[in-house]
Amino acid sequence: MTTETHPETHPEIHPELLRERAVAALTAARARTAGLTDVVSDQDLTAQHSPLMSPLVWDLAHIGNQEELWLLRRVAGRESMRPEINSLYDAFEHPRAERPKLPLLGPEATRRYTAEVRGRVFDLLERTPLEGTALLDRGFAFGMIAQHEQQHDETMLITHQLRAGAPVLTAPDPEPPQGPPPPAAEVLVPGGPFTMGTSTEPWALDNERPAHVREVAPFWIDTVPVTNAAYQAFMADGGYGERRWWAAEGWEQIRAHGIEAPLFWFREGGAWLRRRFGVTEPVPVEEPVLHVSWYEADAYARWAGRRLPTEAEWEKAARHDPATGRSRRYPWGDADPGPAHANLGQRHLRPARAGGYPAGASALGVRQLIGDVWEWTASDFLPYPGFRAFPYREYSEVFFGPEHKVLRGGSFAVDPVACRGTFRNWDLPVRRQIFSGFRTARDL
């Protein structure tokens, strides 16, 4: 079986349109970065709001430093603008808990530095051909940097969620689901081969490559992510107190830390409340559950008599079109995401209700596979057959192994430039501060 049997597709993009896309992606990322950093005081920018996260000012300077490294130094071959700071913003040299102790640039100096880098990058992009090297081909390096900034914007949004104090971020709530509800609670995904990953998406990162054929047995998958109401049923049934539902490490984790509900939930007056970006509110029962670890997702699935889908199952449910046998770029087709397709880009500061975005459903009718919440899968983060690290080992390769679990689909905090049907996220199974939820599956 070869990938030609069930090929993936990607619309070809003219080089000048790629250039315009790169400018737009970089501009949108910087506007979002400013929105996350200009709304707080300098004291809040330099404070560490959780040992799990960096100070916001570190993220801001790291964004500029990586942009300088890859676009001005690696692509353009220029000397370092500030060689004395490069090691301070190396994510692998300094763990997050240590970063507040470093001699970091102050807020104003950081803003000046990142602005100067961006100005030089736009000059470079205007006159650089998007071909000739692997970094330049189809604008990859510029797309990689736009994705990197948006990924750190999501990280900074997590910091905002962990931050104590009055709300500083606002956004409208998602619209209620339009059209009829899903016809069934689960969808049958047929067995057989499909093309997983990509070899044609111009800005796909190394762990998404190459396209290859996977054989998947038939299975059922939830039509929508697991909701707060469903998760509360697990809690009410004593799910956190039943050893039999939990992986050994997960049981140790919840017992050691006294965990009995998703992160940011608390009980008051007989009702469950949550804190969301400084606002305290009743837990909305129709939304997908958020801020749960892989262990919590796995325990719920066992309690429900189901399991988490594998990464391959998730991608087949999202991309496979049984009518044509090919893999789409997104569940709904090959068109870039729009507001009708998915809850992306921090347009909202919460997931939409389960059952929303019917225009974003997959060919099989599975909804909300893109946006709203990252979805834990059963799979360890491993390389695809034929994987090649590019442009550096530390993006993916050093994380491969059983320590990290794969998440798919993106959340409301993810920008479309960093979210597609092949995009792979990964984290430690204990992580709860991320915008993570899940859906379940079962064998046929």
Coordinates of C-alpha atoms in Angstrom, one line a residue:
M1 CA 0.0 0.0 0.0
T2 CA 1.4 3.4 -0.9
T3 CA 0.3 6.9 -0.1
E4 CA -0.8 7.4 -3.7
T5 CA -3.7 4.9 -3.1
H6 CA -5.3 7.4 -0.6
P7 CA -3.5 10.6 -1.3
E8 CA -3.7 13.8 0.7
T9 CA -4.3 17.1 -1.0
H10 CA -3.2 20.7 -0.6
P11 CA -4.1 23.6 -2.9
E12 CA -1.0 25.1 -4.5
I13 CA -0.4 28.7 -3.4
H14 CA 1.3 31.2 -5.6
P15 CA 4.6 32.5 -4.1
E16 CA 3.3 36.1 -3.8
L17 CA 0.2 34.8 -2.0
L18 CA 2.5 32.9 0.3
R19 CA 4.3 36.1 1.0
E20 CA 1.1 37.9 1.8
R21 CA 0.0 35.0 4.0
A22 CA 3.3 35.2 5.9
V23 CA 2.9 39.0 6.5
A24 CA -0.7 38.5 7.6
A25 CA 0.2 35.7 10.0
L26 CA 3.1 37.6 11.5
T27 CA 1.0 40.7 11.9
A28 CA -1.9 38.8 13.5
A29 CA 0.5 37.1 15.9
R30 CA 2.1 40.4 17.0
A31 CA -1.3 42.0 17.5
R32 CA -2.4 39.2 19.7
T33 CA 0.9 39.3 21.6
A34 CA 0.4 43.0 22.3
G35 CA -3.1 42.3 23.5
L36 CA -1.9 39.8 26.0
T37 CA 1.0 41.9 27.3
D38 CA -0.3 45.5 27.2
V39 CA -3.3 44.9 29.4
V40 CA -1.2 44.2 32.5
S41 CA 1.2 46.3 34.6
D42 CA 5.0 46.1 34.4
Q43 CA 4.8 44.3 37.7
D44 CA 2.5 41.7 36.3
L45 CA 4.7 41.3 33.3
T46 CA 7.8 40.5 35.3
A47 CA 6.0 38.4 38.0
Q48 CA 5.9 34.6 37.9
H49 CA 2.2 33.8 38.3
S50 CA 2.9 30.1 38.6
P51 CA 6.1 28.0 38.8
L52 CA 4.7 26.1 35.9
M53 CA 4.9 29.2 33.7
S54 CA 7.5 31.8 32.7
P55 CA 7.0 35.5 33.5
L56 CA 5.1 37.1 30.6
V57 CA 8.1 39.4 29.8
W58 CA 10.3 36.3 29.3
D59 CA 7.8 34.9 26.7
L60 CA 7.7 38.3 25.0
A61 CA 11.5 38.5 24.6
H62 CA 11.8 34.8 23.7
I63 CA 9.4 35.4 20.8
G64 CA 11.7 38.2 19.5
N65 CA 14.8 36.2 20.1
Q66 CA 13.6 33.1 18.2
E67 CA 12.5 35.4 15.4
E68 CA 15.9 36.9 15.2
L69 CA 17.6 33.6 15.4
W70 CA 15.8 31.9 12.6
L71 CA 15.0 34.7 10.2
L72 CA 17.7 37.3 10.7
R73 CA 20.6 35.0 11.6
R74 CA 19.8 31.6 10.0
V75 CA 18.0 32.9 6.9
A76 CA 19.7 36.2 6.3
G77 CA 23.1 35.3 7.8
R78 CA 23.4 38.3 10.0
E79 CA 25.2 38.8 13.3
S80 CA 23.4 38.6 16.5
M81 CA 21.7 41.8 17.6
R82 CA 22.1 41.2 21.3
P83 CA 24.5 38.2 21.8
E84 CA 24.6 38.8 25.6
I85 CA 20.9 37.9 25.9
N86 CA 20.7 34.8 23.7
S87 CA 21.2 32.3 26.5
L88 CA 18.7 34.0 28.7
Y89 CA 15.9 33.1 26.3
D90 CA 17.0 29.6 25.4
A91 CA 14.0 27.5 26.6
F92 CA 16.2 24.4 27.0
E93 CA 18.9 26.1 29.0
H94 CA 16.7 27.5 31.7
P95 CA 13.7 25.7 33.2
R96 CA 10.6 27.9 33.7
A97 CA 10.9 27.9 37.5
E98 CA 14.3 29.5 37.3
R99 CA 13.6 32.2 34.7
P100 CA 12.5 35.0 37.1
K101 CA 15.9 34.9 38.7
L102 CA 17.7 35.7 35.4
P103 CA 18.8 39.2 34.4
L104 CA 16.0 39.5 31.9
L105 CA 15.3 42.6 29.8
G106 CA 12.7 44.9 31.4
P107 CA 9.3 45.5 29.7
E108 CA 10.2 48.5 27.7
A109 CA 13.6 47.1 26.6
T110 CA 11.8 43.9 25.6
R111 CA 9.2 45.8 23.5
R112 CA 11.9 47.8 21.7
Y113 CA 13.9 44.7 21.0
T114 CA 11.0 42.7 19.6
A115 CA 9.8 45.7 17.5
E116 CA 13.3 46.2 16.0
V117 CA 13.5 42.5 15.1
R118 CA 10.1 42.6 13.5
G119 CA 11.0 45.7 11.4
R120 CA 14.1 44.0 10.0
V121 CA 12.1 40.8 9.4
F122 CA 9.5 42.6 7.3
D123 CA 12.3 44.2 5.2
L124 CA 13.8 40.7 4.7
L125 CA 10.5 39.1 3.8
E126 CA 9.8 41.8 1.2
R127 CA 12.9 41.0 -0.8
T128 CA 13.7 37.4 -0.1
P129 CA 12.7 34.7 -2.6
L130 CA 10.6 31.9 -1.0
E131 CA 12.7 29.2 -2.5
G132 CA 16.2 27.9 -2.8
T133 CA 16.7 26.4 0.7
A134 CA 14.6 24.2 2.9
L135 CA 14.0 27.1 5.3
L136 CA 12.9 29.4 2.6
D137 CA 10.9 26.9 0.4
R138 CA 7.3 28.1 0.3
G139 CA 8.0 30.5 3.2
F140 CA 8.5 27.8 5.7
A141 CA 10.7 29.8 8.1
F142 CA 8.3 32.7 8.2
G143 CA 5.4 30.4 8.8
M144 CA 7.3 28.5 11.5
I145 CA 8.0 31.8 13.3
A146 CA 4.3 32.9 13.1
Q147 CA 3.3 29.6 14.5
H148 CA 5.9 29.8 17.3
E149 CA 4.6 33.2 18.3
Q150 CA 1.0 32.0 18.4
Q151 CA 2.0 29.0 20.4
H152 CA 3.6 31.3 23.0
D153 CA 0.5 33.5 22.9
E154 CA -1.5 30.4 23.9
T155 CA 1.1 29.9 26.7
M156 CA 0.7 33.5 27.8
L157 CA -3.1 33.0 27.8
I158 CA -2.6 30.0 30.2
T159 CA -0.5 32.4 32.4
H160 CA -3.5 34.8 32.4
Q161 CA -5.7 32.0 33.5
L162 CA -3.3 31.2 36.4
R163 CA -2.9 34.9 37.3
A164 CA -4.7 36.1 40.4
G165 CA -6.6 39.4 40.4
A166 CA -9.3 41.2 38.5
P167 CA -10.1 40.3 34.9
V168 CA -8.1 42.1 32.2
L169 CA -9.2 40.1 29.1
T170 CA -12.6 40.3 27.5
A171 CA -14.2 38.6 24.5
P172 CA -17.8 37.8 23.5
D173 CA -19.2 34.4 24.3
P174 CA -19.6 31.9 21.4
E175 CA -22.9 31.8 19.7
P176 CA -25.3 29.0 20.7
P177 CA -25.2 26.0 18.4
Q178 CA -26.9 26.8 15.1
G179 CA -29.1 24.2 13.3
P180 CA -30.2 20.8 14.5
P181 CA -28.3 18.9 17.1
P182 CA -26.1 15.9 16.1
P183 CA -28.3 13.0 15.2
A184 CA -26.4 10.5 17.4
A185 CA -24.1 10.5 20.4
E186 CA -21.4 8.6 18.5
V187 CA -20.2 8.0 14.9
L188 CA -19.0 4.8 13.3
V189 CA -15.6 5.3 11.6
P190 CA -15.1 2.6 9.0
G191 CA -12.0 0.4 9.1
G192 CA -9.3 0.3 6.4
P193 CA -6.3 2.4 5.3
F194 CA -6.0 6.2 5.3
T195 CA -3.3 8.7 4.8
M196 CA -2.0 10.1 8.1
G197 CA 0.3 13.1 8.3
T198 CA 1.3 15.4 5.5
S199 CA 4.1 15.8 2.9
T200 CA 2.4 18.8 1.1
E201 CA 1.3 21.3 3.8
P202 CA 3.8 24.1 3.3
W203 CA 4.1 25.2 7.0
A204 CA 3.6 21.8 8.6
L205 CA 6.2 21.1 11.3
D206 CA 8.5 18.1 11.3
N207 CA 6.5 15.8 13.6
E208 CA 3.5 16.1 11.2
R209 CA 5.6 14.6 8.3
P210 CA 5.7 12.6 6.2
A211 CA 2.4 11.4 4.9
H212 CA 2.0 7.7 5.3
V213 CA -0.7 5.0 5.2
R214 CA -2.2 3.7 8.5
E215 CA -4.5 0.8 8.8
V216 CA -7.3 1.5 11.4
A217 CA -9.9 -1.0 12.5
P218 CA -13.5 0.2 12.6
F219 CA -14.5 2.0 15.8
W220 CA -17.0 4.3 17.3
I221 CA -16.1 7.9 18.4
D222 CA -18.1 10.5 20.3
T223 CA -19.8 13.0 18.1
V224 CA -18.8 15.9 20.4
P225 CA -16.3 16.3 23.2
V226 CA -17.2 15.1 26.7
T227 CA -19.2 17.8 28.5
N228 CA -19.1 19.2 32.0
A229 CA -22.4 17.5 32.7
A230 CA -21.1 14.1 31.6
Y231 CA -18.0 14.6 33.6
Q232 CA -20.0 15.7 36.7
A233 CA -21.8 12.4 36.5
F234 CA -18.4 10.6 36.8
M235 CA -17.6 12.8 39.8
A236 CA -21.0 12.2 41.4
D237 CA -20.5 8.5 41.0
G238 CA -17.3 8.6 43.1
G239 CA -15.0 8.5 40.1
Y240 CA -12.2 10.3 41.9
G241 CA -12.4 7.8 44.8
E242 CA -12.4 4.5 42.8
R243 CA -9.0 3.1 42.3
R244 CA -10.1 0.7 39.6
W245 CA -10.7 3.5 37.0
W246 CA -7.2 5.0 37.3
A247 CA -3.8 4.3 35.8
A248 CA -1.3 3.7 38.7
E249 CA 0.5 6.9 38.2
G250 CA -2.8 8.9 37.9
W251 CA -4.1 7.4 41.1
E252 CA -0.9 8.5 42.9
Q253 CA -1.2 11.9 41.4
I254 CA -4.8 12.6 42.5
R255 CA -4.2 11.2 46.0
A256 CA -1.0 13.1 46.6
H257 CA -2.5 16.4 45.5
G258 CA -6.1 15.9 46.8
I259 CA -7.5 16.3 43.3
E260 CA -11.3 15.8 43.1
A261 CA -12.4 18.0 40.2
P262 CA -11.0 19.7 37.1
L263 CA -8.5 22.4 37.7
F264 CA -10.1 25.8 38.6
W265 CA -13.3 24.1 39.9
F266 CA -14.5 24.5 43.4
R267 CA -17.7 23.7 45.3
E268 CA -19.8 26.3 47.0
G269 CA -23.3 26.1 48.4
G270 CA -23.8 22.6 46.8
A271 CA -22.9 23.9 43.3
W272 CA -19.8 23.6 41.2
L273 CA -18.2 26.9 40.3
R274 CA -15.1 27.7 38.2
R275 CA -12.7 30.6 37.9
R276 CA -12.1 31.6 34.3
F277 CA -9.7 34.5 33.6
G278 CA -10.5 36.2 36.8
V279 CA -14.3 35.6 36.6
T280 CA -16.1 33.2 39.0
E281 CA -19.1 31.5 37.4
P282 CA -21.2 28.4 37.6
V283 CA -19.7 25.5 35.6
P284 CA -21.6 25.5 32.3
V285 CA -23.0 22.0 31.9
E286 CA -23.2 22.1 28.1
E287 CA -19.6 23.1 27.4
P288 CA -16.8 20.5 26.8
V289 CA -14.9 19.8 30.1
L290 CA -11.7 21.8 30.3
H291 CA -8.5 21.6 32.3
V292 CA -8.3 17.9 32.9
S293 CA -5.2 15.8 32.8
W294 CA -4.7 12.7 30.6
Y295 CA -5.1 10.6 33.7
E296 CA -8.5 12.2 34.4
A297 CA -9.6 11.7 30.8
D298 CA -8.4 8.1 30.8
A299 CA -10.2 7.4 34.2
Y300 CA -13.5 8.9 32.9
A301 CA -13.3 6.8 29.7
R302 CA -12.8 3.6 31.7
W303 CA -15.7 4.6 34.0
A304 CA -17.9 5.1 30.9
G305 CA -17.0 1.7 29.6
R306 CA -15.0 3.3 26.7
R307 CA -11.5 4.4 26.0
L308 CA -9.5 7.4 24.6
P309 CA -9.1 7.2 20.8
T310 CA -5.6 6.6 19.5
E311 CA -4.0 9.4 17.6
A312 CA -4.5 7.5 14.3
E313 CA -8.2 7.0 15.1
W314 CA -8.6 10.7 15.9
E315 CA -7.0 11.8 12.7
K316 CA -9.0 9.3 10.6
A317 CA -12.2 10.6 12.2
A318 CA -11.1 14.1 11.4
R319 CA -9.6 13.9 7.9
H320 CA -10.8 10.7 6.1
D321 CA -13.4 11.2 3.4
P322 CA -14.9 7.7 2.6
A323 CA -16.5 9.0 -0.6
T324 CA -13.2 9.9 -2.2
G325 CA -10.7 7.8 -0.1
R326 CA -8.5 10.9 0.5
S327 CA -7.5 12.8 3.6
R328 CA -8.7 16.4 3.8
R329 CA -6.7 19.2 5.3
Y330 CA -9.5 19.9 7.9
P331 CA -12.6 18.0 8.9
W332 CA -14.8 20.1 6.7
G333 CA -12.5 20.1 3.6
D334 CA -9.5 21.9 2.3
A335 CA -10.5 25.5 2.9
D336 CA -8.8 27.5 5.7
P337 CA -10.8 27.8 8.9
G338 CA -13.4 30.5 9.2
P339 CA -15.6 31.6 12.1
A340 CA -18.4 29.1 11.0
H341 CA -16.0 26.2 11.1
A342 CA -14.4 26.3 14.6
N343 CA -13.8 28.2 17.8
L344 CA -10.2 29.3 17.2
G345 CA -7.9 32.3 17.6
Q346 CA -9.0 33.6 21.0
R347 CA -12.1 35.1 19.5
H348 CA -13.8 33.8 22.6
L349 CA -12.4 33.0 26.0
R350 CA -14.2 29.7 26.5
P351 CA -15.3 26.7 24.5
A352 CA -18.5 26.7 22.6
R353 CA -21.4 24.5 23.7
A354 CA -21.1 20.9 22.6
G355 CA -22.8 20.4 19.3
G356 CA -21.8 23.7 17.8
Y357 CA -20.2 24.5 14.4
P358 CA -22.1 22.0 12.2
A359 CA -20.3 23.6 9.2
G360 CA -17.0 22.3 10.7
A361 CA -18.1 18.7 10.9
S362 CA -16.1 15.9 9.4
A363 CA -17.2 13.9 6.3
L364 CA -18.5 11.3 8.8
G365 CA -20.4 13.9 10.9
V366 CA -18.0 14.2 13.9
R367 CA -18.2 17.8 15.3
Q368 CA -15.8 20.2 17.0
L369 CA -12.7 18.2 16.2
I370 CA -10.9 21.5 15.6
G371 CA -11.0 24.3 18.2
D372 CA -12.7 24.6 21.6
V373 CA -10.5 22.1 23.6
W374 CA -7.3 20.2 22.9
E375 CA -8.3 16.5 23.0
W376 CA -6.1 13.9 24.8
T377 CA -5.5 10.7 22.8
A378 CA -4.3 7.3 24.1
S379 CA -1.1 7.6 22.1
D380 CA 2.5 8.3 23.2
F381 CA 4.3 11.1 21.2
L382 CA 6.3 9.1 18.7
P383 CA 7.9 9.9 15.2
Y384 CA 6.1 8.9 12.0
P385 CA 7.9 6.4 9.7
G386 CA 10.5 8.4 7.8
F387 CA 10.6 11.2 10.3
R388 CA 13.4 13.7 9.8
A389 CA 14.1 16.4 12.4
F390 CA 13.9 19.9 10.9
P391 CA 15.0 22.5 11.4
Y392 CA 16.3 21.5 14.9
R393 CA 16.0 18.4 17.1
E394 CA 14.6 20.3 20.0
Y395 CA 11.3 21.1 18.4
S396 CA 10.1 17.4 18.4
E397 CA 12.7 14.7 18.6
V398 CA 13.8 15.2 22.2
F399 CA 10.2 14.8 23.4
F400 CA 9.5 11.5 21.6
G401 CA 8.8 8.6 23.9
P402 CA 6.2 7.3 26.5
E403 CA 6.6 10.3 28.8
H404 CA 4.4 12.5 26.6
K405 CA 0.9 12.0 25.4
V406 CA -0.5 13.4 22.2
L407 CA -3.3 16.0 22.1
R408 CA -5.1 16.9 18.9
G409 CA -7.5 19.4 17.4
G410 CA -6.5 22.7 19.1
S411 CA -8.5 24.8 21.5
F412 CA -10.2 28.3 21.5
A413 CA -6.7 29.6 22.4
V414 CA -5.1 28.3 19.2
D415 CA -4.7 30.4 16.1
P416 CA -5.6 28.8 12.8
V417 CA -2.0 29.2 11.6
A418 CA -1.0 26.7 14.3
C419 CA -3.9 24.3 13.9
R420 CA -4.7 21.9 11.1
G421 CA -5.9 18.3 10.7
T422 CA -2.4 17.0 11.0
F423 CA -1.1 19.2 13.8
R424 CA 0.3 17.4 16.8
N425 CA 0.5 18.7 20.3
W426 CA 2.0 16.8 23.2
D427 CA 2.4 17.2 27.0
L428 CA 3.0 15.3 30.2
P429 CA -0.1 13.3 31.3
V430 CA -0.3 15.2 34.6
R431 CA -0.8 18.6 32.9
R432 CA -4.1 20.4 33.8
Q433 CA -3.4 24.1 33.3
I434 CA -3.5 23.6 29.5
F435 CA -6.8 24.0 27.6
S436 CA -7.4 20.3 27.5
G437 CA -10.5 18.1 27.2
F438 CA -11.2 14.9 25.4
R439 CA -13.7 12.6 23.7
T440 CA -14.0 8.9 24.0
A441 CA -14.1 5.9 21.6
R442 CA -15.0 2.2 21.7
D443 CA -14.2 -0.8 19.5
L444 CA -16.8 -1.9 17.0

